[in-house]
Coordinates of C-alpha atoms in Angstrom, one line a residue:
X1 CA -93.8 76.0 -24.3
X2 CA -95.0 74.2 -27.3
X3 CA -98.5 73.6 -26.5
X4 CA -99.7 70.9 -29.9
X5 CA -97.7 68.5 -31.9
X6 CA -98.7 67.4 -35.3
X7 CA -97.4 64.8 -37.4
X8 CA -99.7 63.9 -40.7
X9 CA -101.5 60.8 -41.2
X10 CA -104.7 60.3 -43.2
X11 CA -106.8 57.4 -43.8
X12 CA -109.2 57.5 -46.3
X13 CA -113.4 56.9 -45.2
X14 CA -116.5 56.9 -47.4
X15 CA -114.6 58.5 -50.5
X16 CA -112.3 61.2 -49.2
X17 CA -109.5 61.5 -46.5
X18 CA -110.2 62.0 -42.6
X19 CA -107.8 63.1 -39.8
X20 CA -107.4 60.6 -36.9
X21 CA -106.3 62.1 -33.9
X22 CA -106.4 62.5 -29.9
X23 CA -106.0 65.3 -27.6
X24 CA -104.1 65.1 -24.2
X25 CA -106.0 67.6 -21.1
X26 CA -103.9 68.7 -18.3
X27 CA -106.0 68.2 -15.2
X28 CA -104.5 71.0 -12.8
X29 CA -104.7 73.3 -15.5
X30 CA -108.0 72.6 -16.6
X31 CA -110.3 75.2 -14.5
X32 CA -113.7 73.6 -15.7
X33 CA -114.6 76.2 -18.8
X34 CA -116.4 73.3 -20.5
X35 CA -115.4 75.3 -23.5
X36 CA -114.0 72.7 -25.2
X37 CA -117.0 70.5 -24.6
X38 CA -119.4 72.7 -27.0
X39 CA -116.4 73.3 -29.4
X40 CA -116.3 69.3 -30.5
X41 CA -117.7 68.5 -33.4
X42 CA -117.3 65.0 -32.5
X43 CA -118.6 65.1 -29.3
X44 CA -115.3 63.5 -27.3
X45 CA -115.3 65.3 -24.1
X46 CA -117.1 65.7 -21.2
X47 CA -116.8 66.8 -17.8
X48 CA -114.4 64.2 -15.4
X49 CA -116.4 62.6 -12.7
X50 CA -113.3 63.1 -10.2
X51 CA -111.6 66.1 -9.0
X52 CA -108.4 67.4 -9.7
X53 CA -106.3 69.2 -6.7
X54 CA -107.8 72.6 -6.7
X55 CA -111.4 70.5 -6.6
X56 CA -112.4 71.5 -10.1
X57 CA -113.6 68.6 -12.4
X58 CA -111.6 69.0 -15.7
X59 CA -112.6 67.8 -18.9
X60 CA -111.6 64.8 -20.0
X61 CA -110.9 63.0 -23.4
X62 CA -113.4 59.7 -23.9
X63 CA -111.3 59.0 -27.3
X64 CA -112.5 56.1 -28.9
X65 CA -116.1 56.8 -28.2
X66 CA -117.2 53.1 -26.7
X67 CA -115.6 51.7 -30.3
X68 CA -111.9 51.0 -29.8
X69 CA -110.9 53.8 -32.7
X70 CA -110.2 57.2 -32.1
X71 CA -113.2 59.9 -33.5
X72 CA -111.1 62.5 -33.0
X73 CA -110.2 64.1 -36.1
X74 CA -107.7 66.5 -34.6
X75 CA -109.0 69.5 -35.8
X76 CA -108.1 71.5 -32.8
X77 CA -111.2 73.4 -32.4
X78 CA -111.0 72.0 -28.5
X79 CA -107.2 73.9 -28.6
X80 CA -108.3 77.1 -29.7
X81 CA -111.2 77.7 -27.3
X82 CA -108.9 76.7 -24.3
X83 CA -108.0 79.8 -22.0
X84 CA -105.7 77.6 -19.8
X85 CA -103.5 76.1 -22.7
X86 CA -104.7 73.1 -21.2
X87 CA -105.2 71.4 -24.4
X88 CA -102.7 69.4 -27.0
X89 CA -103.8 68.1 -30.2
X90 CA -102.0 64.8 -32.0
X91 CA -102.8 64.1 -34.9
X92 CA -102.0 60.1 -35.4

């Protein structure tokens, strides 16, 4: 199983180029590590406020951050910490 896709696009910010991205979380494999949580840099996830099947809140993606634009700069630290392969990283 491929577990991230990544297809290149920059856009350039404040003098020099910046990822935009997303991540997609599987909710029944999600076992509530919270690793990804502290791996962020960007601070876009957090613990989901319902349960998934096994009754474990997963983590969940907020994305645009209350401002319509994705902050996620895909730069898959969220991936990496992930024991559950849980995790895939777009880049957009």
């Amino acid at each position: 199983m491929q577990r991230a896709l990544f297809c290149v696009v920059y856009y350039f910010v404040s003098g020099s180029f910046m990822r935009k991205g997303k991540i997609s979380i599987d909710r029944e494999r999600c076992k509530g590590c919270y690793l990804c949580i502290r791996a962020c840099p960007e601070h876009l996830i957090s613990p989901d406020t319902n349960a998934n099947s096994t009754g474990v809140y997963p983590a969940s993606f907020s994305g645009s951050a209350g401002t319509g634009e994705s902050k996620c700069i895909a730069c898959g630290s969220c991936y990496q910490v992930c024991p559950d392969t849980a995790i895939e990283v777009y880049e957009l």
